[in-house]
Coordinates of C-alpha atoms and ligand atoms in Angstrom, one line a residue:
H12 CA -148.7 92.0 -112.0
S13 CA -145.3 93.1 -111.5
K14 CA -144.0 94.0 -114.7
T15 CA -143.8 97.8 -115.8
P16 CA -147.0 98.8 -117.5
I17 CA -146.3 99.7 -121.4
L18 CA -150.1 100.8 -121.4
Q19 CA -152.0 102.9 -118.4
V20 CA -155.8 103.8 -119.4
E21 CA -157.1 106.1 -116.6
N22 CA -160.8 107.0 -116.6
L23 CA -160.9 107.2 -120.4
Q24 CA -164.4 108.9 -121.4
K25 CA -165.7 109.1 -125.0
R26 CA -168.8 111.1 -125.6
Y27 CA -169.4 111.4 -129.6
P28 CA -170.7 115.0 -130.5
S29 CA -174.0 112.9 -131.2
G30 CA -174.4 112.3 -127.6
F31 CA -173.6 109.2 -127.4
T32 CA -171.6 108.0 -124.9
A33 CA -168.9 105.2 -125.9
L34 CA -166.7 105.1 -123.3
N35 CA -167.7 105.6 -119.9
G36 CA -165.0 105.7 -117.8
V37 CA -162.3 102.8 -118.8
N38 CA -159.1 101.9 -116.6
L39 CA -156.8 99.1 -117.9
T40 CA -153.2 98.4 -117.3
V41 CA -151.2 96.4 -119.5
G42 CA -147.7 95.3 -119.0
E43 CA -144.9 94.6 -121.5
G44 CA -145.1 91.4 -123.2
E45 CA -148.7 90.6 -122.3
I46 CA -151.1 89.4 -124.9
L47 CA -154.7 91.1 -124.0
A48 CA -157.8 90.1 -125.7
L49 CA -160.9 92.7 -125.3
L50 CA -164.1 90.7 -125.6
G51 CA -167.4 92.4 -126.3
P52 CA -170.8 92.4 -128.4
N53 CA -171.1 94.8 -131.2
G54 CA -171.1 98.4 -130.4
A55 CA -169.6 98.1 -126.8
G56 CA -167.0 100.5 -127.5
K57 CA -164.0 98.1 -128.5
T58 CA -163.0 100.3 -131.6
T59 CA -163.3 103.3 -129.9
L60 CA -161.1 102.1 -127.4
I61 CA -158.8 101.3 -129.7
S62 CA -159.2 104.6 -131.7
S63 CA -158.8 106.8 -128.5
I64 CA -155.5 104.5 -126.9
C65 CA -153.8 105.3 -130.2
G66 CA -154.7 109.1 -130.7
I67 CA -156.8 108.8 -133.4
S68 CA -160.2 109.4 -131.3
R69 CA -159.7 112.4 -129.3
P70 CA -161.0 111.3 -125.6
T71 CA -163.4 113.4 -123.9
G72 CA -162.2 112.8 -120.8
G73 CA -159.4 110.7 -118.7
R74 CA -155.8 109.9 -120.2
V75 CA -153.8 107.4 -121.7
L76 CA -150.0 106.7 -121.0
V77 CA -148.1 104.8 -123.6
G78 CA -144.4 103.9 -122.3
G79 CA -145.0 106.6 -119.6
H80 CA -145.9 109.2 -122.6
D81 CA -149.4 110.6 -123.0
I82 CA -150.7 110.0 -126.2
Q83 CA -152.6 113.7 -126.2
S84 CA -149.8 115.7 -125.2
D85 CA -146.8 113.6 -126.2
Y86 CA -148.3 112.2 -129.3
R87 CA -145.1 111.7 -131.2
A88 CA -143.1 109.8 -128.4
A89 CA -146.3 107.8 -127.5
R90 CA -147.3 106.8 -131.3
S91 CA -144.2 105.9 -132.2
L92 CA -144.2 102.8 -129.6
I93 CA -147.7 101.5 -131.1
G94 CA -148.4 99.5 -134.3
L95 CA -152.4 99.4 -135.3
V96 CA -154.0 97.1 -137.5
P97 CA -157.5 98.7 -138.3
Q98 CA -160.7 96.5 -138.8
E99 CA -161.3 98.0 -142.3
L100 CA -159.4 97.3 -145.1
T101 CA -157.9 100.7 -144.9
I102 CA -154.7 100.3 -147.8
D103 CA -155.2 101.2 -151.6
G104 CA -153.0 102.7 -154.2
W105 CA -150.9 101.6 -156.6
E106 CA -147.3 101.7 -154.6
P107 CA -145.8 98.5 -154.6
V108 CA -145.8 96.2 -151.2
M109 CA -142.4 97.1 -150.0
Q110 CA -142.4 100.4 -150.7
T111 CA -145.9 101.0 -148.5
I112 CA -144.1 99.3 -145.6
R113 CA -140.8 101.2 -146.3
Y114 CA -142.7 104.5 -146.1
S115 CA -144.7 103.6 -143.1
R116 CA -141.4 103.2 -141.3
G117 CA -140.1 106.4 -142.3
L118 CA -143.2 108.1 -141.2
F119 CA -142.0 107.1 -137.7
G120 CA -138.5 108.5 -138.1
R121 CA -136.7 104.8 -138.0
P122 CA -133.5 104.7 -139.6
A123 CA -133.8 102.6 -142.5
N124 CA -133.7 98.7 -142.0
E125 CA -134.0 96.6 -145.5
A126 CA -133.2 93.5 -143.8
Y127 CA -135.7 94.0 -140.8
L128 CA -138.2 94.7 -143.6
R129 CA -137.5 91.9 -145.9
G130 CA -137.9 89.6 -143.0
L131 CA -141.2 91.4 -141.9
L132 CA -142.6 90.6 -145.6
D133 CA -141.1 86.9 -145.3
R134 CA -142.7 86.5 -141.9
L135 CA -146.0 87.5 -143.8
S136 CA -146.0 85.4 -146.4
L137 CA -145.6 88.7 -148.8
A138 CA -141.9 88.0 -149.8
D139 CA -143.3 87.0 -153.3
K140 CA -145.5 90.2 -153.3
A141 CA -142.7 92.6 -152.5
D142 CA -143.3 94.5 -155.9
S143 CA -146.7 93.7 -156.4
R144 CA -148.9 97.1 -156.3
V145 CA -151.2 96.9 -153.2
N146 CA -154.6 97.5 -155.0
Q147 CA -153.8 94.8 -157.1
L148 CA -154.0 92.2 -153.9
S149 CA -156.6 90.0 -152.6
G150 CA -158.2 91.0 -149.6
G151 CA -156.5 88.7 -147.4
M152 CA -153.1 90.0 -148.8
K153 CA -154.0 93.3 -148.3
R154 CA -154.8 92.7 -144.7
R155 CA -151.1 91.1 -144.4
V156 CA -150.0 94.4 -145.8
L157 CA -151.7 96.5 -143.2
I158 CA -149.9 94.1 -140.6
G159 CA -146.5 94.7 -142.1
K160 CA -147.5 98.7 -142.2
A161 CA -148.4 98.3 -138.4
L162 CA -144.9 96.3 -137.6
A163 CA -142.5 98.5 -140.0
H164 CA -141.4 101.0 -137.2
E165 CA -140.6 97.8 -134.8
P166 CA -143.8 99.2 -132.0
R167 CA -143.5 97.8 -128.5
I168 CA -147.6 97.6 -128.6
L169 CA -149.4 96.0 -131.4
F170 CA -153.2 97.0 -131.7
L171 CA -155.3 94.4 -133.7
D172 CA -159.1 95.2 -134.6
E173 CA -160.6 92.1 -135.1
P174 CA -158.2 90.8 -136.9
T175 CA -159.6 87.2 -137.9
A176 CA -163.3 88.9 -138.6
G177 CA -163.6 87.3 -142.2
V178 CA -160.6 86.0 -143.0
D179 CA -160.1 82.7 -143.9
V180 CA -158.6 79.6 -142.1
E181 CA -155.1 80.0 -143.2
L182 CA -154.8 83.8 -142.5
R183 CA -156.3 83.0 -138.7
R184 CA -153.8 80.5 -138.4
D185 CA -151.2 82.4 -139.5
M186 CA -152.4 85.6 -137.3
W187 CA -152.2 83.3 -134.2
D188 CA -148.9 82.2 -135.1
L189 CA -147.6 85.6 -135.3
V190 CA -148.9 87.0 -132.0
A191 CA -147.4 84.1 -130.2
D192 CA -143.8 85.2 -132.2
L193 CA -144.2 88.8 -131.4
K194 CA -144.9 87.9 -127.4
A195 CA -141.6 85.8 -127.8
Q196 CA -140.0 89.1 -128.8
G197 CA -141.9 91.0 -125.8
V198 CA -144.0 92.8 -127.8
T199 CA -147.4 93.7 -125.9
I200 CA -150.6 92.7 -128.1
I201 CA -154.1 94.1 -127.7
L202 CA -156.5 92.3 -129.7
T203 CA -160.5 93.0 -130.0
T204 CA -162.4 90.0 -130.7
H205 CA -165.9 88.6 -131.2
Y206 CA -164.6 85.2 -130.5
L207 CA -164.3 83.7 -127.1
E208 CA -162.4 80.9 -129.0
E209 CA -159.9 83.4 -129.9
A210 CA -159.4 84.9 -126.7
E211 CA -158.8 81.2 -125.3
A212 CA -156.3 80.3 -127.9
I213 CA -154.0 83.3 -127.7
A214 CA -154.6 85.5 -124.5
D215 CA -152.8 86.0 -121.3
R216 CA -155.2 88.2 -120.0
V217 CA -159.2 88.9 -121.1
A218 CA -161.5 92.1 -120.7
V219 CA -164.8 92.2 -121.4
I220 CA -166.4 95.5 -122.3
D221 CA -169.9 96.5 -122.9
K222 CA -171.7 99.4 -123.2
G223 CA -168.5 101.4 -123.0
Q224 CA -167.4 99.7 -119.6
I225 CA -165.0 97.6 -118.6
L226 CA -167.0 94.5 -117.0
L227 CA -164.0 92.6 -115.9
V228 CA -160.4 91.9 -116.6
E229 CA -158.8 88.3 -115.5
D230 CA -156.2 85.8 -116.2
K231 CA -157.7 83.8 -118.8
D232 CA -156.9 80.6 -117.3
V233 CA -158.4 81.6 -114.0
L234 CA -161.4 82.9 -115.9
M235 CA -162.0 79.7 -117.7
R236 CA -161.6 77.7 -114.2
Q237 CA -163.9 79.8 -112.5
M238 CA -166.5 80.7 -114.7
G239 CA -166.4 78.6 -117.6
R240 CA -167.5 79.1 -121.1
K241 CA -171.1 79.0 -120.7
F242 CA -171.1 82.2 -118.4
L243 CA -169.1 84.2 -120.6
R244 CA -170.9 83.1 -123.8
V245 CA -174.0 84.4 -121.7
M246 CA -172.2 88.0 -121.6
L247 CA -171.4 88.0 -124.8
Ligands
LIG20 P1 -168.2 96.3 -133.3 O1 -168.0 95.0 -132.7 O2 -169.3 96.0 -133.8 O3 -166.9 96.9 -134.0 P2 -167.3 97.8 -131.0 O4 -167.3 97.5 -129.7 O5 -166.1 98.0 -131.8 O6 -168.3 97.4 -131.9 P3 -167.5 100.8 -131.6 O7 -167.0 100.5 -133.1 O8 -166.3 101.3 -130.7 O9 -168.1 99.2 -131.1 O10 -168.9 101.4 -131.3 C1 -169.3 102.0 -129.8 C2 -170.5 102.7 -130.1 O11 -170.5 104.0 -130.4 C3 -171.4 102.3 -131.1 O12 -173.0 102.4 -130.4 C4 -171.5 103.1 -132.1 O13 -172.5 103.5 -132.8 C5 -170.9 104.6 -131.5 N1 -170.1 105.3 -132.5 C6 -168.9 104.8 -133.1 N2 -168.4 106.0 -133.7 C7 -169.5 106.8 -133.9 C8 -169.5 108.1 -134.2 N3 -168.3 108.9 -135.1 N4 -170.6 109.1 -133.7 C9 -171.6 108.5 -133.2 N5 -171.4 107.4 -132.5 C10 -170.6 106.7 -132.7

């Protein structure tokens, strides 16, 4: 890949205090504007990898550079380039939707931009919920707010941890459309998924992870042509 890497993961290790090794030497380079799907079975280490890249979980070895900034030693600069949509619905509270999203933008020191935030709510089909309290929304709507929060500061790289697990058909379709829109704007996207179909539908490259190691990273088209779906299914 000739593009400037926006993400460089070098020999990343994560050993939990329990002694369990969740990441065992992960190397990964992702170019600007790329969509990478991380595929792997339960417990493979996908969430741990994302948490470590985003500076939430402290790795026990290796390093992560985001836009050239080390997530450990230069956290603010690196983190401001990152948008993160966690797997769990970690959102609640009585604040209205718009205020929640505005606050997220402010956290990263970005100047106010109401037009951008309005556009974002529109894009997420949340415009008519701008003044609704977050804790009164449905699960699907809360998930949309989480995506809004992640995009509020206009990150260059977006992490989606199992964005379509347990969501309805409409939200899944919206998610895939959103990913395509963001890609067109040059945003890099890394998503985890259990669904080969999802990786097939939206990714440029696919990484297969198991037992804390990346087993392969390959262009999706090459992978599908060379190995076929049957082979991949066996791995998952
Ligand atoms: P899933 O698809 O089920 O979300 P995953 O690929 O995201 O799985 P992780 O959540 O990263 O996997 O977990 C990787 C391994 O690390 C699992 O075996 C898990 O039990 C273990 N693990 C996660 N968090 C901790 C922790 N805080 N302490 C000890 N072990 C942990």
